[in-house]
Amino acid sequence: MKLLGVKSIIRKKREKYESTAPEISAENVLSRNFNATKPNEKWTTDVTEFKVAGTKQKLYLSAILDLYDRSVVSYEISTRNDNSLVFRTYEEAVKSNPGATPLLHSDRGFQYTSKVFQTKLGKAGIRQSMSRVGRCIDNGPTEGFWGIIKSEMYYLKKYDSLEELREDIIQYIHFYNYERLQERFDDRTPMAVRIAALTAENVAQYPIKENKRIQKYYANLKSKQEQYSIA
């Protein structure tokens, strides 16, 4: 592979973080229903980190995704993973989508459970949803986006500075929103789907296909349960 200049894209395992007691938590209202029928109906959000190899330097990316078109509604980049990072991301999303009152889903990070953040949501009429403890899949779309940006950008290059890393993140998010075609959307980009929906009388629907592996798992589970009940 080295002789041919081919690189393998592998998603690395997530690091484990110690949880802290939240100020205020919310129920998992989203409940893994990742389908949305129109823009600004359901948003998901999270923060991930990027490191500069061989140093202690890090960048934190906070983003909000719309589940209808999977576009990055807003994002902020910082060297600090703090309340300000998340608050700025949220405020940019609201500013860019005036009047939007989506369900906003996140994990139970300290920024999302803070009273200040929940007050901001309440004033805007936005309902909050949170993943259950230790259930990353509850925020699957955002986790999936982190996997995409890291496997298609971050893992393919060695970064020597925060400035270089920041610029590539910015460029990649623009590429993802405006140039990266998605099969689910009939080979259109997230922003093409979003713009079309925001100006259409009848919004096109893009239901998520059932995962065949999950279907097979539940079918096998049901078969075993029926077998044991008969026995």
PDB file of N, CA and C in Angstrom, residues 91-146:
ATOM      1  N   GLU A  91     -26.165  30.037  19.387  1.00  0.00           N
ATOM      2  CA  GLU A  91     -26.615  31.378  19.010  1.00  0.00           C
ATOM      3  C   GLU A  91     -26.493  31.609  17.510  1.00  0.00           C
ATOM      4  N   GLU A  92     -25.467  31.046  16.891  1.00  0.00           N
ATOM      5  CA  GLU A  92     -25.303  31.166  15.447  1.00  0.00           C
ATOM      6  C   GLU A  92     -26.399  30.397  14.715  1.00  0.00           C
ATOM      7  N   ALA A  93     -26.763  29.221  15.230  1.00  0.00           N
ATOM      8  CA  ALA A  93     -27.818  28.417  14.612  1.00  0.00           C
ATOM      9  C   ALA A  93     -29.152  29.151  14.667  1.00  0.00           C
ATOM     10  N   VAL A  94     -29.461  29.745  15.796  1.00  0.00           N
ATOM     11  CA  VAL A  94     -30.721  30.483  15.968  1.00  0.00           C
ATOM     12  C   VAL A  94     -30.738  31.728  15.090  1.00  0.00           C
ATOM     13  N   LYS A  95     -29.585  32.409  15.022  1.00  0.00           N
ATOM     14  CA  LYS A  95     -29.488  33.620  14.203  1.00  0.00           C
ATOM     15  C   LYS A  95     -29.683  33.297  12.729  1.00  0.00           C
ATOM     16  N   SER A  96     -29.150  32.156  12.288  1.00  0.00           N
ATOM     17  CA  SER A  96     -29.235  31.766  10.883  1.00  0.00           C
ATOM     18  C   SER A  96     -30.608  31.213  10.508  1.00  0.00           C
ATOM     19  N   ASN A  97     -31.381  30.842  11.526  1.00  0.00           N
ATOM     20  CA  ASN A  97     -32.702  30.250  11.287  1.00  0.00           C
ATOM     21  C   ASN A  97     -33.735  30.913  12.190  1.00  0.00           C
ATOM     22  N   PRO A  98     -34.028  32.187  11.951  1.00  0.00           N
ATOM     23  CA  PRO A  98     -34.953  32.927  12.818  1.00  0.00           C
ATOM     24  C   PRO A  98     -36.326  32.273  12.895  1.00  0.00           C
ATOM     25  N   GLY A  99     -36.824  32.167  14.106  1.00  0.00           N
ATOM     26  CA  GLY A  99     -38.147  31.587  14.311  1.00  0.00           C
ATOM     27  C   GLY A  99     -38.153  30.077  14.420  1.00  0.00           C
ATOM     28  N   ALA A 100     -37.009  29.415  14.214  1.00  0.00           N
ATOM     29  CA  ALA A 100     -36.949  27.956  14.285  1.00  0.00           C
ATOM     30  C   ALA A 100     -37.092  27.490  15.731  1.00  0.00           C
ATOM     31  N   THR A 101     -37.906  26.449  15.932  1.00  0.00           N
ATOM     32  CA  THR A 101     -38.085  25.884  17.274  1.00  0.00           C
ATOM     33  C   THR A 101     -37.922  24.365  17.219  1.00  0.00           C
ATOM     34  N   PRO A 102     -36.736  23.890  16.853  1.00  0.00           N
ATOM     35  CA  PRO A 102     -36.532  22.445  16.717  1.00  0.00           C
ATOM     36  C   PRO A 102     -36.397  21.754  18.070  1.00  0.00           C
ATOM     37  N   LEU A 103     -36.517  20.451  18.038  1.00  0.00           N
ATOM     38  CA  LEU A 103     -36.099  19.636  19.168  1.00  0.00           C
ATOM     39  C   LEU A 103     -34.581  19.579  19.090  1.00  0.00           C
ATOM     40  N   LEU A 104     -33.884  19.910  20.158  1.00  0.00           N
ATOM     41  CA  LEU A 104     -32.421  19.912  20.158  1.00  0.00           C
ATOM     42  C   LEU A 104     -31.899  18.774  21.022  1.00  0.00           C
ATOM     43  N   HIS A 105     -31.199  17.840  20.393  1.00  0.00           N
ATOM     44  CA  HIS A 105     -30.695  16.661  21.099  1.00  0.00           C
ATOM     45  C   HIS A 105     -29.186  16.747  21.287  1.00  0.00           C
ATOM     46  N   SER A 106     -28.719  16.359  22.465  1.00  0.00           N
ATOM     47  CA  SER A 106     -27.287  16.363  22.783  1.00  0.00           C
ATOM     48  C   SER A 106     -26.994  15.228  23.743  1.00  0.00           C
ATOM     49  N   ASP A 107     -25.722  15.103  24.105  1.00  0.00           N
ATOM     50  CA  ASP A 107     -25.389  14.197  25.197  1.00  0.00           C
ATOM     51  C   ASP A 107     -25.568  14.963  26.501  1.00  0.00           C
ATOM     52  N   ARG A 108     -25.032  14.420  27.596  1.00  0.00           N
ATOM     53  CA  ARG A 108     -25.209  15.064  28.902  1.00  0.00           C
ATOM     54  C   ARG A 108     -23.971  15.846  29.331  1.00  0.00           C
ATOM     55  N   GLY A 109     -23.276  16.421  28.351  1.00  0.00           N
ATOM     56  CA  GLY A 109     -22.115  17.241  28.644  1.00  0.00           C
ATOM     57  C   GLY A 109     -22.473  18.427  29.516  1.00  0.00           C
ATOM     58  N   PHE A 110     -21.477  18.916  30.253  1.00  0.00           N
ATOM     59  CA  PHE A 110     -21.746  19.974  31.232  1.00  0.00           C
ATOM     60  C   PHE A 110     -22.312  21.234  30.591  1.00  0.00           C
ATOM     61  N   GLN A 111     -21.942  21.498  29.318  1.00  0.00           N
ATOM     62  CA  GLN A 111     -22.459  22.712  28.677  1.00  0.00           C
ATOM     63  C   GLN A 111     -23.965  22.621  28.446  1.00  0.00           C
ATOM     64  N   TYR A 112     -24.423  21.427  28.057  1.00  0.00           N
ATOM     65  CA  TYR A 112     -25.831  21.251  27.704  1.00  0.00           C
ATOM     66  C   TYR A 112     -26.732  21.125  28.934  1.00  0.00           C
ATOM     67  N   THR A 113     -26.156  20.718  30.054  1.00  0.00           N
ATOM     68  CA  THR A 113     -26.953  20.569  31.277  1.00  0.00           C
ATOM     69  C   THR A 113     -26.907  21.811  32.155  1.00  0.00           C
ATOM     70  N   SER A 114     -26.184  22.831  31.716  1.00  0.00           N
ATOM     71  CA  SER A 114     -26.078  24.051  32.526  1.00  0.00           C
ATOM     72  C   SER A 114     -27.402  24.809  32.526  1.00  0.00           C
ATOM     73  N   LYS A 115     -27.680  25.476  33.617  1.00  0.00           N
ATOM     74  CA  LYS A 115     -28.919  26.237  33.742  1.00  0.00           C
ATOM     75  C   LYS A 115     -28.966  27.379  32.733  1.00  0.00           C
ATOM     76  N   VAL A 116     -27.803  27.965  32.453  1.00  0.00           N
ATOM     77  CA  VAL A 116     -27.749  29.086  31.500  1.00  0.00           C
ATOM     78  C   VAL A 116     -28.182  28.629  30.112  1.00  0.00           C
ATOM     79  N   PHE A 117     -27.675  27.475  29.683  1.00  0.00           N
ATOM     80  CA  PHE A 117     -28.016  26.962  28.351  1.00  0.00           C
ATOM     81  C   PHE A 117     -29.493  26.617  28.278  1.00  0.00           C
ATOM     82  N   GLN A 118     -30.008  26.002  29.308  1.00  0.00           N
ATOM     83  CA  GLN A 118     -31.412  25.614  29.297  1.00  0.00           C
ATOM     84  C   GLN A 118     -32.333  26.831  29.338  1.00  0.00           C
ATOM     85  N   THR A 119     -31.861  27.906  29.963  1.00  0.00           N
ATOM     86  CA  THR A 119     -32.624  29.155  29.948  1.00  0.00           C
ATOM     87  C   THR A 119     -32.682  29.724  28.536  1.00  0.00           C
ATOM     88  N   LYS A 120     -31.559  29.646  27.816  1.00  0.00           N
ATOM     89  CA  LYS A 120     -31.511  30.110  26.434  1.00  0.00           C
ATOM     90  C   LYS A 120     -32.509  29.340  25.575  1.00  0.00           C
ATOM     91  N   LEU A 121     -32.553  28.021  25.750  1.00  0.00           N
ATOM     92  CA  LEU A 121     -33.480  27.194  24.974  1.00  0.00           C
ATOM     93  C   LEU A 121     -34.929  27.553  25.305  1.00  0.00           C
ATOM     94  N   GLY A 122     -35.199  27.733  26.577  1.00  0.00           N
ATOM     95  CA  GLY A 122     -36.553  28.054  27.008  1.00  0.00           C
ATOM     96  C   GLY A 122     -37.058  29.353  26.416  1.00  0.00           C
ATOM     97  N   LYS A 123     -36.196  30.362  26.365  1.00  0.00           N
ATOM     98  CA  LYS A 123     -36.591  31.662  25.812  1.00  0.00           C
ATOM     99  C   LYS A 123     -36.907  31.568  24.327  1.00  0.00           C
ATOM    100  N   ALA A 124     -36.237  30.652  23.631  1.00  0.00           N
ATOM    101  CA  ALA A 124     -36.456  30.496  22.188  1.00  0.00           C
ATOM    102  C   ALA A 124     -37.564  29.494  21.879  1.00  0.00           C
ATOM    103  N   GLY A 125     -38.122  28.856  22.908  1.00  0.00           N
ATOM    104  CA  GLY A 125     -39.171  27.867  22.692  1.00  0.00           C
ATOM    105  C   GLY A 125     -38.658  26.568  22.118  1.00  0.00           C
ATOM    106  N   ILE A 126     -37.389  26.254  22.401  1.00  0.00           N
ATOM    107  CA  ILE A 126     -36.765  25.031  21.890  1.00  0.00           C
ATOM    108  C   ILE A 126     -36.781  23.953  22.975  1.00  0.00           C
ATOM    109  N   ARG A 127     -37.298  22.793  22.611  1.00  0.00           N
ATOM    110  CA  ARG A 127     -37.368  21.677  23.548  1.00  0.00           C
ATOM    111  C   ARG A 127     -36.061  20.896  23.535  1.00  0.00           C
ATOM    112  N   GLN A 128     -35.632  20.445  24.702  1.00  0.00           N
ATOM    113  CA  GLN A 128     -34.350  19.758  24.819  1.00  0.00           C
ATOM    114  C   GLN A 128     -34.516  18.257  24.981  1.00  0.00           C
ATOM    115  N   SER A 129     -33.590  17.515  24.375  1.00  0.00           N
ATOM    116  CA  SER A 129     -33.540  16.064  24.487  1.00  0.00           C
ATOM    117  C   SER A 129     -32.100  15.672  24.751  1.00  0.00           C
ATOM    118  N   MET A 130     -31.885  14.625  25.558  1.00  0.00           N
ATOM    119  CA  MET A 130     -30.528  14.198  25.879  1.00  0.00           C
ATOM    120  C   MET A 130     -30.373  12.694  25.769  1.00  0.00           C
ATOM    121  N   SER A 131     -29.194  12.269  25.352  1.00  0.00           N
ATOM    122  CA  SER A 131     -28.876  10.846  25.294  1.00  0.00           C
ATOM    123  C   SER A 131     -28.870  10.271  26.699  1.00  0.00           C
ATOM    124  N   ARG A 132     -29.143   8.989  26.775  1.00  0.00           N
ATOM    125  CA  ARG A 132     -29.032   8.311  28.062  1.00  0.00           C
ATOM    126  C   ARG A 132     -27.563   8.125  28.411  1.00  0.00           C
ATOM    127  N   VAL A 133     -27.277   7.912  29.668  1.00  0.00           N
ATOM    128  CA  VAL A 133     -25.895   7.764  30.130  1.00  0.00           C
ATOM    129  C   VAL A 133     -25.241   6.571  29.445  1.00  0.00           C
ATOM    130  N   GLY A 134     -24.081   6.809  28.832  1.00  0.00           N
ATOM    131  CA  GLY A 134     -23.325   5.739  28.212  1.00  0.00           C
ATOM    132  C   GLY A 134     -23.910   5.212  26.918  1.00  0.00           C
ATOM    133  N   ARG A 135     -24.868   5.920  26.301  1.00  0.00           N
ATOM    134  CA  ARG A 135     -25.494   5.459  25.053  1.00  0.00           C
ATOM    135  C   ARG A 135     -25.161   6.428  23.916  1.00  0.00           C
ATOM    136  N   CYS A 136     -23.970   6.317  23.363  1.00  0.00           N
ATOM    137  CA  CYS A 136     -23.549   7.213  22.288  1.00  0.00           C
ATOM    138  C   CYS A 136     -24.455   7.115  21.066  1.00  0.00           C
ATOM    139  N   ILE A 137     -25.021   5.932  20.827  1.00  0.00           N
ATOM    140  CA  ILE A 137     -25.862   5.729  19.660  1.00  0.00           C
ATOM    141  C   ILE A 137     -27.118   6.593  19.721  1.00  0.00           C
ATOM    142  N   ASP A 138     -27.504   7.061  20.918  1.00  0.00           N
ATOM    143  CA  ASP A 138     -28.658   7.949  21.035  1.00  0.00           C
ATOM    144  C   ASP A 138     -28.431   9.254  20.265  1.00  0.00           C
ATOM    145  N   ASN A 139     -27.165   9.589  20.041  1.00  0.00           N
ATOM    146  CA  ASN A 139     -26.820  10.772  19.252  1.00  0.00           C
ATOM    147  C   ASN A 139     -26.065  10.330  17.992  1.00  0.00           C
ATOM    148  N   GLY A 140     -26.547   9.241  17.392  1.00  0.00           N
ATOM    149  CA  GLY A 140     -25.872   8.601  16.278  1.00  0.00           C
ATOM    150  C   GLY A 140     -25.518   9.505  15.101  1.00  0.00           C
ATOM    151  N   PRO A 141     -26.415  10.376  14.619  1.00  0.00           N
ATOM    152  CA  PRO A 141     -26.088  11.213  13.463  1.00  0.00           C
ATOM    153  C   PRO A 141     -24.873  12.121  13.701  1.00  0.00           C
ATOM    154  N   THR A 142     -24.792  12.709  14.880  1.00  0.00           N
ATOM    155  CA  THR A 142     -23.642  13.570  15.150  1.00  0.00           C
ATOM    156  C   THR A 142     -22.371  12.752  15.277  1.00  0.00           C
ATOM    157  N   GLU A 143     -22.466  11.606  15.951  1.00  0.00           N
ATOM    158  CA  GLU A 143     -21.310  10.717  16.045  1.00  0.00           C
ATOM    159  C   GLU A 143     -20.879  10.280  14.645  1.00  0.00           C
ATOM    160  N   GLY A 144     -21.859  10.043  13.780  1.00  0.00           N
ATOM    161  CA  GLY A 144     -21.541   9.659  12.409  1.00  0.00           C
ATOM    162  C   GLY A 144     -20.812  10.762  11.667  1.00  0.00           C
ATOM    163  N   PHE A 145     -21.222  12.005  11.884  1.00  0.00           N
ATOM    164  CA  PHE A 145     -20.546  13.139  11.236  1.00  0.00           C
ATOM    165  C   PHE A 145     -19.118  13.272  11.724  1.00  0.00           C
ATOM    166  N   TRP A 146     -18.900  13.072  13.019  1.00  0.00           N
ATOM    167  CA  TRP A 146     -17.518  13.113  13.530  1.00  0.00           C
ATOM    168  C   TRP A 146     -16.672  12.051  12.826  1.00  0.00           C
TER     169      TRP A 146
END
